[in-house]
Amino acid sequence: MIFNPEYECMEGEARKKLQLAALKNLTETLYSKVPFYHQKMNEAGITPRDIHSITDIEKLPFTTKEDLRDNYPYGLRACPQDRIVEVHMSTGTTGKPVVNEYTIKDIDIWRQVMARTLAGAGCTRDDIVQNCYGYGLFTGGAGVHYGTLAIGAEVLPMSSGNTERQLMILRDFGSTMLTCTPSYALYLAEVAADAGIDLKTLPINKGCFGAEAWSQNMRDEIEERYNMKAYDIYGLTEIIGPGVAFECEAQDGLHVNEDYFYPEIIDPETGKSLPAGTKGELLFTTLTREGTPMLRYRTRDITFLMEEPCKCGRTTRRIHRLFGRTDDMLIIRGVNVFPSQIEQALIEIEGTEPQYLIIISRSESHLDEVELQVEVKKELFSDETRGLENLRNRIEHTMKSKLQINMKVKLVEPKTIVRPETGKVKRVIDNRKI
Ligand code: DLL
């Protein structure tokens, strides 16, 4: 189903005209209202008057995650405070979180792009959507919620966790659509099997899964276990949340909502633009956002653009399913975390050495598990075991409270963790076969 054929199936040149008009507007707003962008454009030697075609976007400066952190909390706001109606933030950061502020028009955009996303997976007003993305500062819960309302389907705002109750509701309410991370979909299936529930006999028949990397194998398994169609959805807090790009029934690349979010691919090393079909780092410009618009935001996600027509009739460009990231950001049970943040949290705990190893695996029930090996001062090992036990608990508690991640901490003696003689130290072993 196509939610908004007028825009989703628009002829290419007509769309470019809209995009150009929006880009001119956006650069004018950013140049006149946001000192950060004013300075960046001056440094790049460009003003809004230099934008004559959509490809002139390549002359504009990039925005990075660091820029967002440096301007925390309000520095990138492009409208008066009284027009902001909602705020979301990135998950799991010890440092400054990435903030996205929405005006009512931004929320309307979100409703629109999420309605298109859910409709792309076949959602209609007859559906009952069990939404198990987290509600709160994370964008997953709210994004799906708004999209469901825009379609007029029924939403069950479950949020994440409490798996037994999720299963009870899934069965008793006859949910027809599931929205959560792909790893949680598999975990839920596992718990259902243990409880003797045959998901194939339930009305559930489709789902939208994203917020973390997943493979075709995982898709096959989800589709098989639930007897459903499993669609990939992509987005990020900085741009809007979920709803940036989505799969249609062809399941062949994700359609970018490019009348709102203009995609580009660059070489992450040189910053040069790359043509469709060539893998590189994905950028987005939010053409029409008002609260915290982004200019050429570097997502650090790796993919390529697909320009060939799609069977479904939509004319929007697609991105290939994601290949990974250019940085070392980890996504553990949907929470984004950098190894450096784990290190920072450790340094603050007395008794530990700054040597650690993060080992990530996926349990048989498809949940991410983290073992954190930490070297501790020699004296502690000669102490009674209670000291070690206390320290272990303290580290686990700190990681949970600062990073929102449950880790199993293993304390090891000094010099246990291998130091490489050449090259970079390996801090992360990711054994997840995604
Ligand atoms: O994860 C927004 C979202 C919510 C997307 C619900 C889909 C569904 P962040 O927490 O800011 O926002 O994380 C964004 O997650 O840059 C990617 O690295 C990764 N990611 C998101 N969707 C996918 C996907 C939400 N479908 C970061 N495949 C992004 C692979 C994904 N990685």
Tab-separated table of C-alpha atoms and ligand atoms in Angstrom:
chain	number	residue	atom	x	y	z
A	1	MET	CA	0.000	0.000	0.000
A	2	ILE	CA	1.252	3.496	-0.832
A	3	PHE	CA	0.227	6.053	1.779
A	4	ASN	CA	0.873	9.209	-0.230
A	5	PRO	CA	1.164	8.428	-3.965
A	6	GLU	CA	1.294	12.136	-4.859
A	7	TYR	CA	4.737	12.487	-3.279
A	8	GLU	CA	5.985	8.919	-3.177
A	9	CYS	CA	5.368	8.388	-6.910
A	10	MET	CA	6.222	11.935	-8.016
A	11	GLU	CA	8.123	12.354	-11.271
A	12	GLY	CA	11.859	12.875	-10.602
A	13	GLU	CA	12.246	16.414	-12.001
A	14	ALA	CA	9.210	17.680	-10.080
A	15	ARG	CA	10.669	16.285	-6.873
A	16	LYS	CA	14.029	17.944	-7.543
A	17	LYS	CA	12.261	21.300	-7.899
A	18	LEU	CA	10.609	20.852	-4.509
A	19	GLN	CA	13.899	19.777	-2.983
A	20	LEU	CA	15.714	22.816	-4.379
A	21	ALA	CA	13.097	25.259	-3.099
A	22	ALA	CA	13.239	23.605	0.322
A	23	LEU	CA	17.043	23.636	0.392
A	24	LYS	CA	17.127	27.371	-0.386
A	25	ASN	CA	14.697	28.014	2.441
A	26	LEU	CA	16.623	25.804	4.823
A	27	THR	CA	19.997	27.422	4.158
A	28	GLU	CA	18.482	30.875	4.601
A	29	THR	CA	16.990	29.881	7.949
A	30	LEU	CA	20.178	28.249	9.168
A	31	TYR	CA	22.353	31.148	7.983
A	32	SER	CA	20.197	33.774	9.658
A	33	LYS	CA	19.063	31.918	12.805
A	34	VAL	CA	21.768	29.473	13.903
A	35	PRO	CA	25.182	31.041	14.674
A	36	PHE	CA	26.886	27.634	14.357
A	37	TYR	CA	25.713	27.244	10.736
A	38	HIS	CA	26.353	30.901	9.941
A	39	GLN	CA	29.966	30.461	10.916
A	40	LYS	CA	30.305	27.098	9.140
A	41	MET	CA	28.934	28.526	5.895
A	42	ASN	CA	31.211	31.534	6.147
A	43	GLU	CA	34.188	29.235	6.660
A	44	ALA	CA	33.152	27.238	3.583
A	45	GLY	CA	32.815	30.509	1.626
A	46	ILE	CA	29.177	29.917	0.737
A	47	THR	CA	25.918	31.783	1.398
A	48	PRO	CA	22.299	30.804	0.686
A	49	ARG	CA	22.459	32.943	-2.481
A	50	ASP	CA	24.957	30.468	-3.977
A	51	ILE	CA	22.409	27.622	-4.081
A	52	HIS	CA	21.066	27.375	-7.655
A	53	SER	CA	20.568	23.653	-8.176
A	54	ILE	CA	20.069	20.725	-5.829
A	55	THR	CA	23.610	19.483	-6.525
A	56	ASP	CA	24.930	22.752	-5.050
A	57	ILE	CA	24.242	20.998	-1.755
A	58	GLU	CA	27.713	19.467	-2.218
A	59	LYS	CA	29.256	22.892	-1.526
A	60	LEU	CA	27.645	23.120	1.908
A	61	PRO	CA	29.478	22.092	5.102
A	62	PHE	CA	28.893	18.810	6.934
A	63	THR	CA	27.395	18.398	10.403
A	64	THR	CA	28.768	15.700	12.727
A	65	LYS	CA	27.751	14.017	15.972
A	66	GLU	CA	30.505	16.022	17.710
A	67	ASP	CA	28.931	19.268	16.452
A	68	LEU	CA	25.671	18.189	18.076
A	69	ARG	CA	27.372	17.361	21.350
A	70	ASP	CA	29.327	20.647	21.320
A	71	ASN	CA	26.106	22.567	20.877
A	72	TYR	CA	24.176	20.674	23.554
A	73	PRO	CA	21.459	21.317	24.599
A	74	TYR	CA	19.929	24.163	22.536
A	75	GLY	CA	22.707	25.414	20.268
A	76	LEU	CA	21.298	24.091	16.996
A	77	ARG	CA	17.698	25.138	17.544
A	78	ALA	CA	16.471	27.116	14.548
A	79	CYS	CA	13.191	28.502	15.926
A	80	PRO	CA	11.963	30.228	19.107
A	81	GLN	CA	11.657	27.961	22.164
A	82	ASP	CA	7.891	28.404	22.396
A	83	ARG	CA	7.466	26.567	19.099
A	84	ILE	CA	9.128	23.382	20.417
A	85	VAL	CA	6.554	20.767	21.444
A	86	GLU	CA	8.605	17.575	21.945
A	87	VAL	CA	12.170	16.441	22.494
A	88	HIS	CA	13.938	13.139	21.885
A	89	MET	CA	17.500	12.101	22.567
A	90	SER	CA	19.946	9.425	21.626
A	91	THR	CA	20.231	6.393	23.877
A	92	GLY	CA	22.997	5.327	26.191
A	93	THR	CA	25.545	8.113	26.235
A	94	THR	CA	27.624	9.171	29.207
A	95	GLY	CA	28.674	12.303	27.413
A	96	LYS	CA	26.226	14.814	26.101
A	97	PRO	CA	23.285	13.157	24.396
A	98	VAL	CA	22.284	14.014	20.846
A	99	VAL	CA	19.162	16.168	21.044
A	100	ASN	CA	16.344	16.508	18.528
A	101	GLU	CA	13.692	19.143	19.153
A	102	TYR	CA	10.422	19.043	17.230
A	103	THR	CA	7.925	21.768	16.370
A	104	ILE	CA	4.349	20.749	15.618
A	105	LYS	CA	5.238	20.835	11.910
A	106	ASP	CA	8.139	18.455	12.595
A	107	ILE	CA	5.736	16.092	14.354
A	108	ASP	CA	3.463	16.292	11.291
A	109	ILE	CA	6.428	15.323	9.120
A	110	TRP	CA	7.139	12.408	11.460
A	111	ARG	CA	3.506	11.251	11.304
A	112	GLN	CA	3.649	11.426	7.516
A	113	VAL	CA	6.934	9.538	7.056
A	114	MET	CA	6.003	6.892	9.625
A	115	ALA	CA	2.582	6.402	8.009
A	116	ARG	CA	4.383	5.817	4.708
A	117	THR	CA	6.768	3.427	6.469
A	118	LEU	CA	4.042	1.323	8.074
A	119	ALA	CA	1.926	1.406	4.900
A	120	GLY	CA	4.983	0.199	2.966
A	121	ALA	CA	4.788	-2.930	5.119
A	122	GLY	CA	1.078	-3.297	4.348
A	123	CYS	CA	-0.422	-1.616	7.431
A	124	THR	CA	-4.007	-0.358	6.998
A	125	ARG	CA	-6.669	0.928	9.396
A	126	ASP	CA	-7.723	-2.679	9.985
A	127	ASP	CA	-4.411	-3.498	11.677
A	128	ILE	CA	-3.624	-3.853	15.368
A	129	VAL	CA	-0.033	-2.754	15.852
A	130	GLN	CA	1.849	-4.092	18.861
A	131	ASN	CA	4.541	-1.478	19.324
A	132	CYS	CA	7.391	-2.854	21.436
A	133	TYR	CA	9.929	-0.147	20.643
A	134	GLY	CA	10.834	1.777	23.778
A	135	TYR	CA	8.697	4.796	24.658
A	136	GLY	CA	10.488	7.718	26.285
A	137	LEU	CA	13.434	9.706	25.018
A	138	PHE	CA	14.177	7.007	22.417
A	139	THR	CA	12.446	7.747	19.108
A	140	GLY	CA	11.235	4.218	18.290
A	141	GLY	CA	8.096	4.104	20.440
A	142	ALA	CA	6.810	7.593	19.603
A	143	GLY	CA	7.642	7.338	15.893
A	144	VAL	CA	5.653	4.151	15.319
A	145	HIS	CA	2.878	5.485	17.545
A	146	TYR	CA	2.425	8.642	15.433
A	147	GLY	CA	2.508	6.679	12.178
A	148	THR	CA	-0.120	4.228	13.383
A	149	LEU	CA	-2.461	7.054	14.372
A	150	ALA	CA	-1.943	8.769	10.997
A	151	ILE	CA	-3.022	5.581	9.239
A	152	GLY	CA	-5.922	5.102	11.633
A	153	ALA	CA	-4.802	1.633	12.721
A	154	GLU	CA	-5.019	0.574	16.370
A	155	VAL	CA	-1.827	0.901	18.399
A	156	LEU	CA	-0.908	-1.131	21.488
A	157	PRO	CA	1.734	1.108	23.124
A	158	MET	CA	3.592	-1.735	24.852
A	159	SER	CA	7.083	-0.218	24.973
A	160	SER	CA	9.990	-2.647	25.395
A	161	GLY	CA	10.459	-5.467	27.897
A	162	ASN	CA	8.085	-7.574	29.984
A	163	THR	CA	8.080	-10.399	27.472
A	164	GLU	CA	5.467	-12.556	29.199
A	165	ARG	CA	2.979	-9.698	29.033
A	166	GLN	CA	3.905	-8.974	25.412
A	167	LEU	CA	2.987	-12.558	24.559
A	168	MET	CA	-0.251	-12.439	26.479
A	169	ILE	CA	-1.310	-9.275	24.636
A	170	LEU	CA	-0.137	-10.623	21.287
A	171	ARG	CA	-2.439	-13.590	21.740
A	172	ASP	CA	-5.394	-12.012	23.523
A	173	PHE	CA	-5.674	-8.875	21.390
A	174	GLY	CA	-4.928	-10.596	18.099
A	175	SER	CA	-2.191	-8.139	17.129
A	176	THR	CA	-1.613	-8.262	13.364
A	177	MET	CA	1.619	-6.250	13.190
A	178	LEU	CA	4.741	-6.233	15.347
A	179	THR	CA	7.227	-3.369	15.675
A	180	CYS	CA	10.478	-3.874	17.632
A	181	THR	CA	14.160	-4.529	17.110
A	182	PRO	CA	14.807	-7.658	15.016
A	183	SER	CA	16.705	-9.316	17.872
A	184	TYR	CA	13.751	-8.775	20.197
A	185	ALA	CA	11.378	-10.277	17.611
A	186	LEU	CA	13.480	-13.449	17.691
A	187	TYR	CA	13.686	-13.434	21.479
A	188	LEU	CA	9.910	-13.092	21.730
A	189	ALA	CA	9.547	-16.040	19.331
A	190	GLU	CA	11.878	-18.073	21.531
A	191	VAL	CA	9.898	-17.324	24.684
A	192	ALA	CA	6.673	-18.143	22.829
A	193	ALA	CA	8.066	-21.514	21.765
A	194	ASP	CA	9.090	-22.280	25.378
A	195	ALA	CA	5.579	-21.412	26.515
A	196	GLY	CA	4.129	-23.758	23.897
A	197	ILE	CA	2.584	-20.932	21.843
A	198	ASP	CA	2.577	-21.523	18.098
A	199	LEU	CA	2.956	-18.025	16.620
A	200	LYS	CA	2.029	-19.307	13.193
A	201	THR	CA	-1.540	-19.854	14.331
A	202	LEU	CA	-1.928	-16.243	15.578
A	203	PRO	CA	-3.195	-13.323	13.423
A	204	ILE	CA	0.222	-11.595	13.459
A	205	ASN	CA	1.328	-11.376	9.811
A	206	LYS	CA	3.816	-8.527	9.346
A	207	GLY	CA	6.371	-6.449	11.209
A	208	CYS	CA	8.695	-3.455	10.884
A	209	PHE	CA	12.121	-4.079	12.355
A	210	GLY	CA	15.097	-1.755	12.697
A	211	ALA	CA	17.235	0.369	15.053
A	212	GLU	CA	20.089	-2.160	14.753
A	213	ALA	CA	21.867	-4.188	12.094
A	214	TRP	CA	20.249	-7.439	10.973
A	215	SER	CA	20.860	-9.894	8.189
A	216	GLN	CA	18.836	-11.732	5.572
A	217	ASN	CA	19.262	-14.872	7.747
A	218	MET	CA	17.586	-13.137	10.663
A	219	ARG	CA	14.818	-11.972	8.362
A	220	ASP	CA	14.259	-15.528	7.084
A	221	GLU	CA	14.086	-16.810	10.636
A	222	ILE	CA	11.600	-14.159	11.794
A	223	GLU	CA	9.426	-14.717	8.721
A	224	GLU	CA	9.488	-18.451	9.261
A	225	ARG	CA	8.792	-18.441	13.006
A	226	TYR	CA	5.881	-16.009	12.850
A	227	ASN	CA	4.728	-16.866	9.347
A	228	MET	CA	4.893	-13.137	8.627
A	229	LYS	CA	6.556	-10.619	6.309
A	230	ALA	CA	9.434	-8.820	8.052
A	231	TYR	CA	10.378	-5.356	6.772
A	232	ASP	CA	13.490	-3.304	7.428
A	233	ILE	CA	13.015	0.270	8.670
A	234	TYR	CA	15.788	2.811	9.132
A	235	GLY	CA	16.187	6.093	10.931
A	236	LEU	CA	18.189	8.029	13.479
A	237	THR	CA	17.476	10.457	16.294
A	238	GLU	CA	19.348	13.332	14.671
A	239	ILE	CA	17.163	13.349	11.549
A	240	ILE	CA	13.691	12.482	12.956
A	241	GLY	CA	13.884	8.964	14.450
A	242	PRO	CA	12.438	6.012	12.512
A	243	GLY	CA	10.813	6.992	9.200
A	244	VAL	CA	13.867	8.132	7.271
A	245	ALA	CA	13.775	5.081	4.942
A	246	PHE	CA	11.678	1.907	4.710
A	247	GLU	CA	11.179	-1.246	2.708
A	248	CYS	CA	8.129	-1.833	0.510
A	249	GLU	CA	6.658	-5.199	-0.472
A	250	ALA	CA	9.542	-5.712	-2.949
A	251	GLN	CA	11.952	-5.914	0.053
A	252	ASP	CA	14.700	-4.674	-2.249
A	253	GLY	CA	16.310	-1.628	-0.651
A	254	LEU	CA	14.775	1.016	1.600
A	255	HIS	CA	12.861	3.935	0.054
A	256	VAL	CA	14.144	7.244	1.389
A	257	ASN	CA	11.477	9.815	2.210
A	258	GLU	CA	13.532	12.160	0.097
A	259	ASP	CA	11.032	14.990	-0.161
A	260	TYR	CA	11.918	15.515	3.532
A	261	PHE	CA	15.349	13.943	3.969
A	262	TYR	CA	17.832	14.466	1.143
A	263	PRO	CA	20.327	11.576	0.958
A	264	GLU	CA	23.923	11.685	-0.290
A	265	ILE	CA	26.797	9.238	-0.229
A	266	ILE	CA	30.360	10.410	0.327
A	267	ASP	CA	33.760	8.859	0.619
A	268	PRO	CA	34.252	8.953	4.415
A	269	GLU	CA	37.977	9.654	4.023
A	270	THR	CA	37.949	12.455	1.438
A	271	GLY	CA	34.406	13.788	1.905
A	272	LYS	CA	33.879	13.664	-1.881
A	273	SER	CA	30.403	12.817	-3.213
A	274	LEU	CA	29.978	9.337	-4.682
A	275	PRO	CA	27.567	8.250	-7.456
A	276	ALA	CA	24.621	5.865	-7.005
A	277	GLY	CA	25.728	2.258	-6.701
A	278	THR	CA	28.982	3.124	-4.906
A	279	LYS	CA	29.300	2.273	-1.244
A	280	GLY	CA	30.189	5.042	1.181
A	281	GLU	CA	28.964	7.050	4.158
A	282	LEU	CA	25.336	8.126	4.150
A	283	LEU	CA	24.454	11.809	4.739
A	284	PHE	CA	21.088	13.442	5.251
A	285	THR	CA	19.840	16.998	4.996
A	286	THR	CA	16.456	17.598	6.628
A	287	LEU	CA	14.893	19.760	3.913
A	288	THR	CA	11.834	20.980	5.816
A	289	ARG	CA	12.490	20.493	9.536
A	290	GLU	CA	12.024	23.504	11.829
A	291	GLY	CA	13.188	22.596	15.364
A	292	THR	CA	16.699	21.240	14.856
A	293	PRO	CA	17.268	20.976	11.092
A	294	MET	CA	20.444	19.199	9.949
A	295	LEU	CA	22.667	20.130	7.071
A	296	ARG	CA	24.547	17.221	5.447
A	297	TYR	CA	24.544	15.193	8.662
A	298	ARG	CA	27.162	12.440	8.635
A	299	THR	CA	25.352	9.312	9.828
A	300	ARG	CA	28.507	7.125	9.833
A	301	ASP	CA	26.306	4.393	8.322
A	302	ILE	CA	27.622	2.631	5.236
A	303	THR	CA	25.404	1.876	2.239
A	304	PHE	CA	24.852	2.900	-1.412
A	305	LEU	CA	22.053	4.690	-3.231
A	306	MET	CA	19.813	2.756	-5.629
A	307	GLU	CA	18.280	4.819	-8.420
A	308	GLU	CA	16.754	2.133	-10.597
A	309	PRO	CA	12.920	2.036	-10.528
A	310	CYS	CA	11.219	-0.157	-7.928
A	311	LYS	CA	8.487	-2.650	-8.757
A	312	CYS	CA	6.154	-1.009	-6.238
A	313	GLY	CA	5.719	2.197	-8.264
A	314	ARG	CA	7.375	4.545	-5.785
A	315	THR	CA	9.901	6.812	-7.483
A	316	THR	CA	11.913	7.719	-4.391
A	317	ARG	CA	15.541	6.647	-4.349
A	318	ARG	CA	16.435	3.727	-2.126
A	319	ILE	CA	19.372	2.856	0.095
A	320	HIS	CA	20.704	-0.683	0.239
A	321	ARG	CA	20.340	-2.408	3.626
A	322	LEU	CA	23.093	-1.124	5.855
A	323	PHE	CA	26.560	-2.679	5.672
A	324	GLY	CA	27.925	-1.339	8.970
A	325	ARG	CA	29.378	1.878	10.319
A	326	THR	CA	32.516	3.922	9.720
A	327	ASP	CA	33.071	4.409	13.445
A	328	ASP	CA	33.237	1.992	16.359
A	329	MET	CA	29.761	2.699	17.729
A	330	LEU	CA	28.156	-0.483	19.050
A	331	ILE	CA	24.425	-1.092	19.252
A	332	ILE	CA	23.686	-3.415	22.165
A	333	ARG	CA	20.040	-4.360	22.579
A	334	GLY	CA	19.155	-1.164	20.777
A	335	VAL	CA	21.341	1.051	22.979
A	336	ASN	CA	24.085	2.966	21.184
A	337	VAL	CA	27.445	3.004	22.917
A	338	PHE	CA	31.051	3.771	22.034
A	339	PRO	CA	33.866	1.707	23.622
A	340	SER	CA	35.369	5.017	24.782
A	341	GLN	CA	32.317	5.595	26.989
A	342	ILE	CA	32.815	2.252	28.695
A	343	GLU	CA	36.445	3.230	29.228
A	344	GLN	CA	35.476	6.609	30.676
A	345	ALA	CA	33.045	4.979	33.112
A	346	LEU	CA	35.725	2.473	34.182
A	347	ILE	CA	38.390	5.097	34.795
A	348	GLU	CA	36.155	6.677	37.390
A	349	ILE	CA	36.011	3.447	39.422
A	350	GLU	CA	38.823	3.076	41.902
A	351	GLY	CA	40.793	-0.197	41.850
A	352	THR	CA	40.536	-0.836	38.101
A	353	GLU	CA	43.343	-0.571	35.549
A	354	PRO	CA	42.597	1.086	32.204
A	355	GLN	CA	42.794	-2.269	30.455
A	356	TYR	CA	39.574	-3.876	29.370
A	357	LEU	CA	38.021	-6.067	26.725
A	358	ILE	CA	34.392	-6.040	25.616
A	359	ILE	CA	33.121	-9.381	24.326
A	360	ILE	CA	29.688	-9.301	22.718
A	361	SER	CA	27.739	-12.369	21.773
A	362	ARG	CA	24.177	-13.258	20.928
A	363	SER	CA	22.531	-15.797	23.216
A	364	GLU	CA	20.593	-18.772	21.920
A	365	SER	CA	17.500	-16.756	22.575
A	366	HIS	CA	18.862	-14.009	20.289
A	367	LEU	CA	19.609	-11.349	22.880
A	368	ASP	CA	22.883	-9.462	22.958
A	369	GLU	CA	25.101	-10.334	25.892
A	370	VAL	CA	28.162	-8.414	27.000
A	371	GLU	CA	31.089	-9.656	29.017
A	372	LEU	CA	33.387	-6.915	30.202
A	373	GLN	CA	36.819	-8.136	31.238
A	374	VAL	CA	38.626	-5.645	33.431
A	375	GLU	CA	42.106	-5.803	34.849
A	376	VAL	CA	42.279	-4.896	38.535
A	377	LYS	CA	45.135	-3.884	40.786
A	378	LYS	CA	47.329	-6.764	41.939
A	379	GLU	CA	46.691	-6.075	45.649
A	380	LEU	CA	43.009	-6.826	45.204
A	381	PHE	CA	43.721	-10.379	44.114
A	382	SER	CA	45.623	-11.093	47.286
A	383	ASP	CA	42.717	-9.657	49.328
A	384	GLU	CA	39.752	-11.654	50.520
A	385	THR	CA	37.281	-12.434	47.738
A	386	ARG	CA	34.657	-10.103	49.179
A	387	GLY	CA	36.669	-7.100	47.940
A	388	LEU	CA	36.658	-8.467	44.417
A	389	GLU	CA	32.988	-9.282	44.587
A	390	ASN	CA	32.202	-5.736	45.731
A	391	LEU	CA	34.217	-4.233	42.927
A	392	ARG	CA	32.559	-6.466	40.343
A	393	ASN	CA	29.130	-5.404	41.568
A	394	ARG	CA	30.164	-1.768	41.567
A	395	ILE	CA	31.323	-1.937	37.934
A	396	GLU	CA	28.168	-3.742	36.815
A	397	HIS	CA	26.048	-1.185	38.609
A	398	THR	CA	27.968	1.763	37.125
A	399	MET	CA	27.654	0.392	33.587
A	400	LYS	CA	23.940	-0.134	34.041
A	401	SER	CA	23.280	3.298	35.495
A	402	LYS	CA	25.593	5.295	33.213
A	403	LEU	CA	25.216	3.403	29.943
A	404	GLN	CA	21.890	1.600	30.392
A	405	ILE	CA	23.566	-1.692	29.518
A	406	ASN	CA	23.660	-4.892	31.547
A	407	MET	CA	27.144	-6.351	31.445
A	408	LYS	CA	28.668	-9.402	33.034
A	409	VAL	CA	31.917	-8.198	34.533
A	410	LYS	CA	34.880	-10.534	34.843
A	411	LEU	CA	37.809	-9.241	36.876
A	412	VAL	CA	41.181	-10.461	35.670
A	413	GLU	CA	44.728	-10.115	36.981
A	414	PRO	CA	47.048	-7.424	35.615
A	415	LYS	CA	48.607	-8.208	32.207
A	416	THR	CA	45.938	-10.802	31.336
A	417	ILE	CA	44.474	-8.781	28.481
A	418	VAL	CA	46.640	-9.081	25.395
A	419	ARG	CA	48.530	-5.936	24.374
A	420	PRO	CA	49.284	-5.959	20.665
A	421	GLU	CA	52.891	-5.356	19.704
A	422	THR	CA	51.849	-3.622	16.524
A	423	GLY	CA	48.691	-1.905	15.419
A	424	LYS	CA	45.732	-0.827	17.436
A	425	VAL	CA	44.665	-2.418	20.664
A	426	LYS	CA	41.566	-4.543	20.211
A	427	ARG	CA	38.966	-3.460	22.736
A	428	VAL	CA	35.958	-5.197	21.252
A	429	ILE	CA	35.347	-8.765	20.153
A	430	ASP	CA	31.965	-8.920	18.493
A	431	ASN	CA	30.933	-12.562	18.131
A	432	ARG	CA	27.381	-11.781	17.050
A	433	LYS	CA	26.699	-13.528	13.779
A	434	ILE	CA	24.320	-10.956	12.405
B	1	DLL	O1	17.500	3.600	16.168
B	1	DLL	C1	15.770	5.040	15.291
B	1	DLL	C2	14.950	3.857	14.935
B	1	DLL	C3	13.984	3.412	15.810
B	1	DLL	C4	15.127	3.214	13.708
B	1	DLL	C5	13.186	2.326	15.468
B	1	DLL	C6	14.346	2.139	13.355
B	1	DLL	C7	13.383	1.698	14.238
B	1	DLL	P1	19.181	5.918	17.070
B	1	DLL	O2	19.024	5.301	18.408
B	1	DLL	O3	19.606	7.335	16.980
B	1	DLL	O4	17.827	5.863	16.271
B	1	DLL	O5	20.202	5.010	16.258
B	1	DLL	C8	20.491	5.282	14.904
B	1	DLL	O6	20.917	2.927	14.501
B	1	DLL	O7	22.623	5.424	12.597
B	1	DLL	C9	22.160	3.005	12.490
B	1	DLL	O8	23.529	2.825	12.794
B	1	DLL	C10	21.312	2.118	13.391
B	1	DLL	N1	20.110	1.647	12.667
B	1	DLL	C11	18.872	2.175	12.689
B	1	DLL	N2	18.043	1.460	11.877
B	1	DLL	C12	18.797	0.472	11.324
B	1	DLL	C13	18.547	-0.579	10.396
B	1	DLL	C14	17.106	4.722	15.944
B	1	DLL	N3	17.342	-0.792	9.870
B	1	DLL	C15	21.465	4.248	14.363
B	1	DLL	N4	19.592	-1.385	10.050
B	1	DLL	C16	21.692	4.414	12.880
B	1	DLL	C17	20.838	-1.208	10.583
B	1	DLL	C18	20.122	0.605	11.836
B	1	DLL	N5	21.128	-0.235	11.469
